[in-house]
Coordinates of C-alpha atoms and ligand atoms in Angstrom, one line a residue:
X23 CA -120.4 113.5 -93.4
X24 CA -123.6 115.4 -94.8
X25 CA -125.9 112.5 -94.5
X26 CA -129.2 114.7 -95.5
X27 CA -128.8 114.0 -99.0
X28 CA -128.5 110.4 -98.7
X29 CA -131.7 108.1 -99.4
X30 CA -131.1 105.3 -97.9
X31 CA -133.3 103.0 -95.6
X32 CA -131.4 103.4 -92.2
X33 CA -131.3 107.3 -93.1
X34 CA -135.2 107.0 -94.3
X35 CA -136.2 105.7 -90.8
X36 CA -134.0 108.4 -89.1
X37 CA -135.9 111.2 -91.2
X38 CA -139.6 109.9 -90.5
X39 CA -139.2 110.3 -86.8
X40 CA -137.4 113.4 -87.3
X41 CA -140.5 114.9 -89.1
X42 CA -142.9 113.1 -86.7
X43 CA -141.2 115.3 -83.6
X44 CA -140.7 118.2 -85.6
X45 CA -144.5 118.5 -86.8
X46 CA -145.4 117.6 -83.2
X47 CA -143.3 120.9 -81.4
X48 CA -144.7 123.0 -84.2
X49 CA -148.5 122.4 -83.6
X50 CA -147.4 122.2 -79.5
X51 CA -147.7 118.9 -79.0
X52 CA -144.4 117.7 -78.1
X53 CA -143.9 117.3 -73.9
X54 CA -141.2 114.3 -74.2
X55 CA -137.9 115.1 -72.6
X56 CA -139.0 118.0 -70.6
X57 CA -136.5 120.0 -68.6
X58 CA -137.3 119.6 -64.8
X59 CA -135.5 122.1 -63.1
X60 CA -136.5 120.6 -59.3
X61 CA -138.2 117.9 -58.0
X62 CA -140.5 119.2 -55.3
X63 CA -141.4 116.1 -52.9
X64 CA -143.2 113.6 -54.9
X65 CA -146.4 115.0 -56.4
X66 CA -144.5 118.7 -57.5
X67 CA -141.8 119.9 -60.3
X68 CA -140.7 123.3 -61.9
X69 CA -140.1 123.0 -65.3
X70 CA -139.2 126.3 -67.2
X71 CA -139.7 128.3 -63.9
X72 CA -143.3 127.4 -63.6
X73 CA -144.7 124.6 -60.5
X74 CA -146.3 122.3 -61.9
X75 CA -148.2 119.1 -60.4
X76 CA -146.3 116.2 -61.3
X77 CA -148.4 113.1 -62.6
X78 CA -145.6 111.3 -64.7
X79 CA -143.4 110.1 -61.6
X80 CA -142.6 106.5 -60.4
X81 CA -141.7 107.6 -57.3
X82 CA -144.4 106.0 -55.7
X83 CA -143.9 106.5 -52.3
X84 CA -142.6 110.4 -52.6
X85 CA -139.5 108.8 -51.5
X86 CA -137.3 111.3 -53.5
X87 CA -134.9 113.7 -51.3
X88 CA -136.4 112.1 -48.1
X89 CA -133.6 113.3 -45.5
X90 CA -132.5 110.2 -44.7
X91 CA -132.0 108.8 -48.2
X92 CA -130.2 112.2 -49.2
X93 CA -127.9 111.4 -46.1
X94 CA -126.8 107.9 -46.6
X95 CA -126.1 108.9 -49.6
X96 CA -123.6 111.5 -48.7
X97 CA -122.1 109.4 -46.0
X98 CA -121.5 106.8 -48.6
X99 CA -119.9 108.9 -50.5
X100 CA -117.8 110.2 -47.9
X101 CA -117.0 106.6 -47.0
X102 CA -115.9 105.0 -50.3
X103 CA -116.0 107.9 -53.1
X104 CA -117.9 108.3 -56.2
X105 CA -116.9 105.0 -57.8
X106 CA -115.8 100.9 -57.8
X107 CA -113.0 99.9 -58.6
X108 CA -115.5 97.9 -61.6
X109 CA -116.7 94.5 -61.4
X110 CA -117.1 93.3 -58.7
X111 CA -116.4 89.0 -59.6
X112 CA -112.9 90.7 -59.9
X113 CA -112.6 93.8 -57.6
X114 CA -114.2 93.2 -54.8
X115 CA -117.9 93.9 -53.5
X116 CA -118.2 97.1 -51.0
X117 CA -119.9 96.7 -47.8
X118 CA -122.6 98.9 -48.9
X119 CA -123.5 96.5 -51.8
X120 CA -123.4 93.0 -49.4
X121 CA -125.7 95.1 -46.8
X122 CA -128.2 96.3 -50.0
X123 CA -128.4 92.7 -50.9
X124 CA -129.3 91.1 -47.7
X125 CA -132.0 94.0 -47.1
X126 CA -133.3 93.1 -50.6
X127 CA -133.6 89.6 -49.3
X128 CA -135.0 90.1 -46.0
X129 CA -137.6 92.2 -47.5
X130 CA -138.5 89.9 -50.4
X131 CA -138.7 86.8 -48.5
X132 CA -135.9 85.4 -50.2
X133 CA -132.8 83.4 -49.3
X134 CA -130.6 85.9 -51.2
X135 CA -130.5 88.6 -54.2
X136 CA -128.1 90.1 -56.3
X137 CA -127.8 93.9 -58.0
X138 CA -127.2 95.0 -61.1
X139 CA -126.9 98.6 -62.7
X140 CA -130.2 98.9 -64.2
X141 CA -133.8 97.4 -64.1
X142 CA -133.5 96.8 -67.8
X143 CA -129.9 95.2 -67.8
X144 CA -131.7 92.9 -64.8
X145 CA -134.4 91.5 -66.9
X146 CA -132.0 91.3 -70.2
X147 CA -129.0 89.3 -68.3
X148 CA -131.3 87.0 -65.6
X149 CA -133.6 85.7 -68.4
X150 CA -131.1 85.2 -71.2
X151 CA -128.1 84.0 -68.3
X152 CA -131.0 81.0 -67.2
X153 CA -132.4 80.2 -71.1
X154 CA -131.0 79.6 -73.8
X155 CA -131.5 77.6 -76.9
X156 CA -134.1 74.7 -77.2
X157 CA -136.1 75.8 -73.9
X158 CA -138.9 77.9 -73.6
X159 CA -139.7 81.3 -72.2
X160 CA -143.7 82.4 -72.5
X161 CA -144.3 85.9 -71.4
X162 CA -147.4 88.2 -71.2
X163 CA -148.3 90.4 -74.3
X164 CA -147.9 93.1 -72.0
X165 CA -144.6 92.7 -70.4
X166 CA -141.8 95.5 -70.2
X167 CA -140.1 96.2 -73.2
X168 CA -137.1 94.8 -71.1
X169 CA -138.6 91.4 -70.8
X170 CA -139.3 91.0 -74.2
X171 CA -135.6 92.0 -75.4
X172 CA -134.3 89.6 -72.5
X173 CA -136.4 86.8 -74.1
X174 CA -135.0 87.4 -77.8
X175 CA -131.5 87.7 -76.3
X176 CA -131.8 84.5 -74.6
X177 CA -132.2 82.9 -77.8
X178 CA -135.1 80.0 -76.3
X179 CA -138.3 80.0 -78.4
X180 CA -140.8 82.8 -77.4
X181 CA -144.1 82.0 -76.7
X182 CA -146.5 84.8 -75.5
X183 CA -150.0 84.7 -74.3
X184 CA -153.0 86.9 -74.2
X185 CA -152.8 89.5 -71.5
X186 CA -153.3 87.8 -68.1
X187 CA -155.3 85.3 -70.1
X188 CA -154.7 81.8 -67.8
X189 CA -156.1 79.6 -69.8
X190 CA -154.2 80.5 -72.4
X191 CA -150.8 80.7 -70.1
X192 CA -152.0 77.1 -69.8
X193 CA -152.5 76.1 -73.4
X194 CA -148.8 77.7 -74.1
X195 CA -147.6 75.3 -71.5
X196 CA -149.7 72.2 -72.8
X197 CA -147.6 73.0 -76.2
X198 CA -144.3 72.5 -75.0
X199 CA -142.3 69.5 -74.3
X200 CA -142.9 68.3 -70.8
X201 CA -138.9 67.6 -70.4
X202 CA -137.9 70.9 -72.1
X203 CA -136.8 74.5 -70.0
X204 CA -139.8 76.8 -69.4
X205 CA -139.4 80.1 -68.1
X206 CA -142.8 82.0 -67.7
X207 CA -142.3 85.6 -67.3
X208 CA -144.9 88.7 -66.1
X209 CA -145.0 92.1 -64.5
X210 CA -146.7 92.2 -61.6
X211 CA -148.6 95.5 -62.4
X212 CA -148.4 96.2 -66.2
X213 CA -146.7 99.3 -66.7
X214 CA -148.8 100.8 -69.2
X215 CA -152.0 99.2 -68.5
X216 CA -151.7 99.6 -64.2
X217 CA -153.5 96.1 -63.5
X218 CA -152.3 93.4 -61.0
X219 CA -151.1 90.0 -62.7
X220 CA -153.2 86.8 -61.2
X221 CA -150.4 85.5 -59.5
X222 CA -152.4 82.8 -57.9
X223 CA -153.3 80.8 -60.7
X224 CA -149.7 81.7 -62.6
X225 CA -148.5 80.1 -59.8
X226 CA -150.5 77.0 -59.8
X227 CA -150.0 76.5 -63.6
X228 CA -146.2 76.8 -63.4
X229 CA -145.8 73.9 -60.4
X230 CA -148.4 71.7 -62.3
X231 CA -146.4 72.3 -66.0
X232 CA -143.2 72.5 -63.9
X233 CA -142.2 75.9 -65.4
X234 CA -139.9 78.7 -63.5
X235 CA -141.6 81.9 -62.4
X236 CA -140.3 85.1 -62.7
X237 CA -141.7 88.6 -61.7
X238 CA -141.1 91.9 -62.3
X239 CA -141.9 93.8 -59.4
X240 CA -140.9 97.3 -61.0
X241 CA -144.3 98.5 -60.4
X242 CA -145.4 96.7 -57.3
X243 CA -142.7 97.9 -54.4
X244 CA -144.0 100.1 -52.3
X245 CA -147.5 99.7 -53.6
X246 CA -149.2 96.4 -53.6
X247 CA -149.5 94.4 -50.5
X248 CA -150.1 95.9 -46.8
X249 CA -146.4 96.6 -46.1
X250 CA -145.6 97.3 -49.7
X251 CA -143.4 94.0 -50.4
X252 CA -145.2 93.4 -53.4
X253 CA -147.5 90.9 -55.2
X254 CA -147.1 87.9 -53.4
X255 CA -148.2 90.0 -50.0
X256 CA -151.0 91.5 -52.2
X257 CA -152.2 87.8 -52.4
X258 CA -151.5 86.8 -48.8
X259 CA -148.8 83.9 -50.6
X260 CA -145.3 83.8 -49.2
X261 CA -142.1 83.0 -51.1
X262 CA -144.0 81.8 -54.9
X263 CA -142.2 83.4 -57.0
X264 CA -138.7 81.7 -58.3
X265 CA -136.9 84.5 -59.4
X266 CA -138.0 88.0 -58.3
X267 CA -137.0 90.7 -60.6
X268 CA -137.0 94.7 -59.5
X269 CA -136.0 98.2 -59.9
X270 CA -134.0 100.8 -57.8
X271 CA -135.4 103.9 -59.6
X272 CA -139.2 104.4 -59.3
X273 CA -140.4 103.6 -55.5
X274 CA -136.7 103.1 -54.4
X275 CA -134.9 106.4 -55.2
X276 CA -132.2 105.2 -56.4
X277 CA -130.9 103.2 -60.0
X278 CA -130.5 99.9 -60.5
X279 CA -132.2 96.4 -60.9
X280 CA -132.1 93.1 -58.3
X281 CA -132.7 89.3 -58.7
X282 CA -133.7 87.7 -55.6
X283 CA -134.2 83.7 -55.0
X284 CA -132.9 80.8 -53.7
X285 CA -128.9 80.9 -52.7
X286 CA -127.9 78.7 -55.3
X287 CA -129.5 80.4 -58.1
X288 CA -128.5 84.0 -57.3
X289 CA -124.7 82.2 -56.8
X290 CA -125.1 81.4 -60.5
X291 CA -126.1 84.5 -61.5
X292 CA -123.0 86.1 -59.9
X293 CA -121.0 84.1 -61.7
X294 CA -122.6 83.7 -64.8
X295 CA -124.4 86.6 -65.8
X296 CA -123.0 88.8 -68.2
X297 CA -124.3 92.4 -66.9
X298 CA -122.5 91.4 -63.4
X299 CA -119.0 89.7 -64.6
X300 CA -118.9 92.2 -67.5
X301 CA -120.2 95.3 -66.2
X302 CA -119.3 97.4 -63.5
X303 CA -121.0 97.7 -59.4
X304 CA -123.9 99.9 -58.7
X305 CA -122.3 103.2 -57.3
X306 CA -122.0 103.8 -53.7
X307 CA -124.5 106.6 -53.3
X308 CA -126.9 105.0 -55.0
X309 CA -126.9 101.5 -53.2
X310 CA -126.9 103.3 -49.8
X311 CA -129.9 105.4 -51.0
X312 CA -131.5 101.9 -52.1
X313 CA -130.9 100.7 -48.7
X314 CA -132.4 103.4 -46.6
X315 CA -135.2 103.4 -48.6
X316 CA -136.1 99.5 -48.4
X317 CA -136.1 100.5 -44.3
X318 CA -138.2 103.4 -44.8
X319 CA -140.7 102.0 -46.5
X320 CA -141.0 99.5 -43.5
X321 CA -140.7 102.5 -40.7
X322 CA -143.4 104.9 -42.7
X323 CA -146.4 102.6 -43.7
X324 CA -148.3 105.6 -44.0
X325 CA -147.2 106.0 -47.4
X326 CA -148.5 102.5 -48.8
X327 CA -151.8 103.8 -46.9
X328 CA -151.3 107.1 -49.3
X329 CA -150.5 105.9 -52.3
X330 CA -153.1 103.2 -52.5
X331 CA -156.2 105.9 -51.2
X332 CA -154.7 108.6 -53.9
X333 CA -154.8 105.7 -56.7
X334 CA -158.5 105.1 -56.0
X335 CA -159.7 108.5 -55.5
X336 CA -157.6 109.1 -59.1
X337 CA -159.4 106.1 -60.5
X338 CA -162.7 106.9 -59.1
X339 CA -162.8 110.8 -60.0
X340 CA -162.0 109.3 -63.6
X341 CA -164.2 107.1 -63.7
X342 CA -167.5 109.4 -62.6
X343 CA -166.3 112.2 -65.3
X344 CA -166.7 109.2 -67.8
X345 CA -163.4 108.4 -69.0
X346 CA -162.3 104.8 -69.2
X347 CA -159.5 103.8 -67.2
X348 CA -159.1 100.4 -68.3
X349 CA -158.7 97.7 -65.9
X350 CA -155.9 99.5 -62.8
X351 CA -156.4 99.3 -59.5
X352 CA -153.0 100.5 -58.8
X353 CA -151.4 103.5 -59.0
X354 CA -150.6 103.7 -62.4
X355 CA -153.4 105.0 -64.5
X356 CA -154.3 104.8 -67.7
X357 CA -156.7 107.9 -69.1
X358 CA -158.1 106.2 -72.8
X359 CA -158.4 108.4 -75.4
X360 CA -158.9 106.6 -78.4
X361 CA -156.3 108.2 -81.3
X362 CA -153.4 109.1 -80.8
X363 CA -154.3 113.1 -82.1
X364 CA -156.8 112.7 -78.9
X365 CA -154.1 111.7 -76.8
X366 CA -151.9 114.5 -77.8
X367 CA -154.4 117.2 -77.8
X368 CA -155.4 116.0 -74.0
X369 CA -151.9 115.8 -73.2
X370 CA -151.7 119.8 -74.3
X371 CA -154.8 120.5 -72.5
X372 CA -153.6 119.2 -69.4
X373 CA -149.3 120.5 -69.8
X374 CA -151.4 124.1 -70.4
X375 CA -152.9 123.8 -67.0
X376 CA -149.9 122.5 -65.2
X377 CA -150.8 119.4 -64.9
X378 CA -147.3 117.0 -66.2
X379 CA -148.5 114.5 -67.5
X380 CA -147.7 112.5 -71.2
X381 CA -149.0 110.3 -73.4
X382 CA -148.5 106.9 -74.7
X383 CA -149.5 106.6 -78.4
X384 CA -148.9 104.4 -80.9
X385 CA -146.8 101.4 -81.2
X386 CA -145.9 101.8 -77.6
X387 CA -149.7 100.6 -77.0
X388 CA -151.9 98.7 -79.7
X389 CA -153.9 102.1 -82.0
X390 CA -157.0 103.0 -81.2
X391 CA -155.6 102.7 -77.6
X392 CA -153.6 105.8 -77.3
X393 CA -153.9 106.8 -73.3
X394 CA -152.4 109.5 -71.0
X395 CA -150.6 107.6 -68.3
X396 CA -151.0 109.4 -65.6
X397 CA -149.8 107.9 -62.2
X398 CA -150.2 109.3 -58.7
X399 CA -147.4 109.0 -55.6
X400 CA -148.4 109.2 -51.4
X401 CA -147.2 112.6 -51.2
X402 CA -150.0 114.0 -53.4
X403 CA -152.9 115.8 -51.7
X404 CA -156.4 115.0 -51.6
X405 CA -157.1 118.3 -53.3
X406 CA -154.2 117.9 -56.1
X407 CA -155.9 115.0 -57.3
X408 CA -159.2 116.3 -57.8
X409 CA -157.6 119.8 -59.2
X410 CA -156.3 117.4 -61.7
X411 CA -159.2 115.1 -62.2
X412 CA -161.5 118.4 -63.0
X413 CA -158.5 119.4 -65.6
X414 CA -159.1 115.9 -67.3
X415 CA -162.3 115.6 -67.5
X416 CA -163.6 119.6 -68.8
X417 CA -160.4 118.8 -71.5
X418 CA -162.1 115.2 -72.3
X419 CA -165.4 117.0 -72.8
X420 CA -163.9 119.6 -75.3
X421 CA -161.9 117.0 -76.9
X422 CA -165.0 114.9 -77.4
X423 CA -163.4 111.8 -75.7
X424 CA -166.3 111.9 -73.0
X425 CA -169.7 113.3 -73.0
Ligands
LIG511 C1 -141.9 96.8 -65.7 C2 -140.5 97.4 -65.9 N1 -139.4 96.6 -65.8 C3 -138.2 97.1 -66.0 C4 -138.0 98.4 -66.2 C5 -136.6 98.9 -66.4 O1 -136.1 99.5 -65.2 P1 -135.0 100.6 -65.1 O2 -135.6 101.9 -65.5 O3 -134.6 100.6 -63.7 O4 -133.9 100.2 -66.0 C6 -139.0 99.3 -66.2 C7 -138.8 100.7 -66.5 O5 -139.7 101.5 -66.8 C8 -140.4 98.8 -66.1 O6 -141.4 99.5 -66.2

């Protein structure tokens, strides 16, 4: 069916984004989707035959193609094939995925955890499986996309609060019934933004308003806390959070999501969450990657050491040049520009000088907020970094986004 003659509001919507890219790639603005022809350790790509330093990667700890990760992988393969035989309620778990789950555990602090196939079916199935109408889930303005769509799917009344605003977390729970299901839900570093959640005092106001906790960790393995188990090491706390939410795919190489927790609850989930009784098991290659990585990251602290020093000196050459980096501490860095057009044309300036990095405009972040989001792994040199913070800044000067 021609549909390009048809005016009608789904085919409206389709046609406004369709302009929106097409006027971006002719002015040579357009660096989404770009083709990355090799991965080159953690802080290097080539994209259309040309190395370029790579400041767009979650892979925190550089932790793609490590030797040993690439080799479990393989071996897994060998052992079981490319597949499941699907769910796993109904056709069995593999080794591989019991032995992933208990490492989870072990190195969350956690009686027990369960997998999924993706950090975004995690959040989706965990938070709408445990509410559901008539209870509560209040959840920071900033939280993953994820989060938010688990919320609405849950169907419990949404409450959010100002971004890692506690007395307002606290007013939220002041408004709902004492007897009624709460659920309050956070990143522990904000994907966008790169600051640290106050899990202290989140964790105080959920046991006095008796309130679950859940966290998203999908930013914080690997780089917060001296052994890189996350936010509740960051904060010298141990075993605070209820449910604790993560990814496989940015400091873990791999793909996938996990819930860890008490027995009991991740029991539930197995048998009551939709994205594990209705969906198919994480592959094998890719939970035996997971594994060796969780081990790694224990065996090589030298990379928390790396990733956290690189984040500063990133944040700190940033911050001298003038630009505003918002409120990050981690290794996630956001590079304010203002408009999005600033964002863009700093984006171009950067892309021209090898330097792959994008930019996060508008609705994805509030306008007038339009930022690069540059983020920074362990295996990046000293040198890189300030190769790239001199790109930056003489492109913010021409821009006129600093003086
Ligand atoms: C905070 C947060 N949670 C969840 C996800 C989803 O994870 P995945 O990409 O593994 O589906 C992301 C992905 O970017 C994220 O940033």
């Amino acid at each position: 069916m021609d549909i390009s003659n048809t005016d009608d509001a789904v085919t409206r919507r389709i046609s406004f984004f369709t302009d929106r890219v097409r006027n971006l790639k002719a002015h040579d603005l357009y660096f989404y989707n770009m083709p990355v022809e090799e991965i080159k350790g953690g802080s290097r790509v080539i994209v259309n035959g040309r190395e370029m330093g790579m400041y767009a990667s979650y892979s925190y700890l550089g932790l793609i193609g490590h030797p040993r990760i690439n080799a479990a992988a393989k071996a897994a393969i060998d052992k079981y094939g490319t597949g499941t035989n699907g769910v796993r309620l109904l056709a069995g778990s593999l080794t591989i995925h019991t032995e992933l789950e208990e490492t989870i555990a072990a190195f969350k602090h956690a009686e027990a955890a369960v997998t999924y196939s993706s950090g975004y079916s995690t959040n989706l199935t965990v938070i709408s499986t445990l509410m559901g109408r008539g209870d509560y889930v209040i959840s920071d303005k900033l939280n993953h996309a994820s989060i938010v769509d688990g919320c609405l799917m849950s169907g419990a009344e949404f409450r959010r609060f100002k971004h890692n605003d506690m007395e307002e977390l606290e007013r939220r729970l002041q408004q709902i019934p004492s007897d009624a299901a709460k659920l309050v839900v956070a990143d522990a570093v904000f994907s966008m933004d790169g600051d640290v959640l106050d899990l202290p005092r989140t964790v105080q106001l959920c046991r006095k308003y008796h309130a679950w906790l859940m966290i998203d960790e999908a930013h914080s393995i690997g780089v917060l806390g001296k052994t890189g188990r996350g936010i509740e090491e960051h904060f010298g706390l141990d075993d605070v959070i209820d449910i604790k939410m993560g990814t496989l795919s940015k400091t873990i190489p791999s793909v996938g999501g996990y819930a860890a927790g008490k027995k009991d609850l991740i029991n539930y989930l197995r048998h009551a969450s939709r994205a594990y009784i209705f969906s198919a098991a994480l592959p094998p290659a890719q939970t035996a990657a997971a594994n060796e990585a969780f081990k790694i990251i224990l065996e090589e602290p030298w990379r928390i050491e790396a990733v956290c020093a690189n984040g500063q000196q990133f944040i700190d050459g940033l911050k001298s040049a003038g630009f505003d980096t918002m409120l990050t501490t981690t290794a996630i860095v956001p590079v304010l520009c203002g408009s999005d057009e600033r964002a863009f044309a700093l984006t171009q300036a950067c892309q021209h000088k090898d330097l792959f990095v994008l930019p996060v405009v508008s609705p994805a972040v509030p306008e007038g907020q339009s930022r690069l989001r540059a983020t920074v792994t362990a295996t990046h040199e000293p040198k890189e970094i300030d190769y790239a913070v001199g790109v930056i800044a003489k492109a913010g000067r021409e821009i006129g986004i600093i003086q």
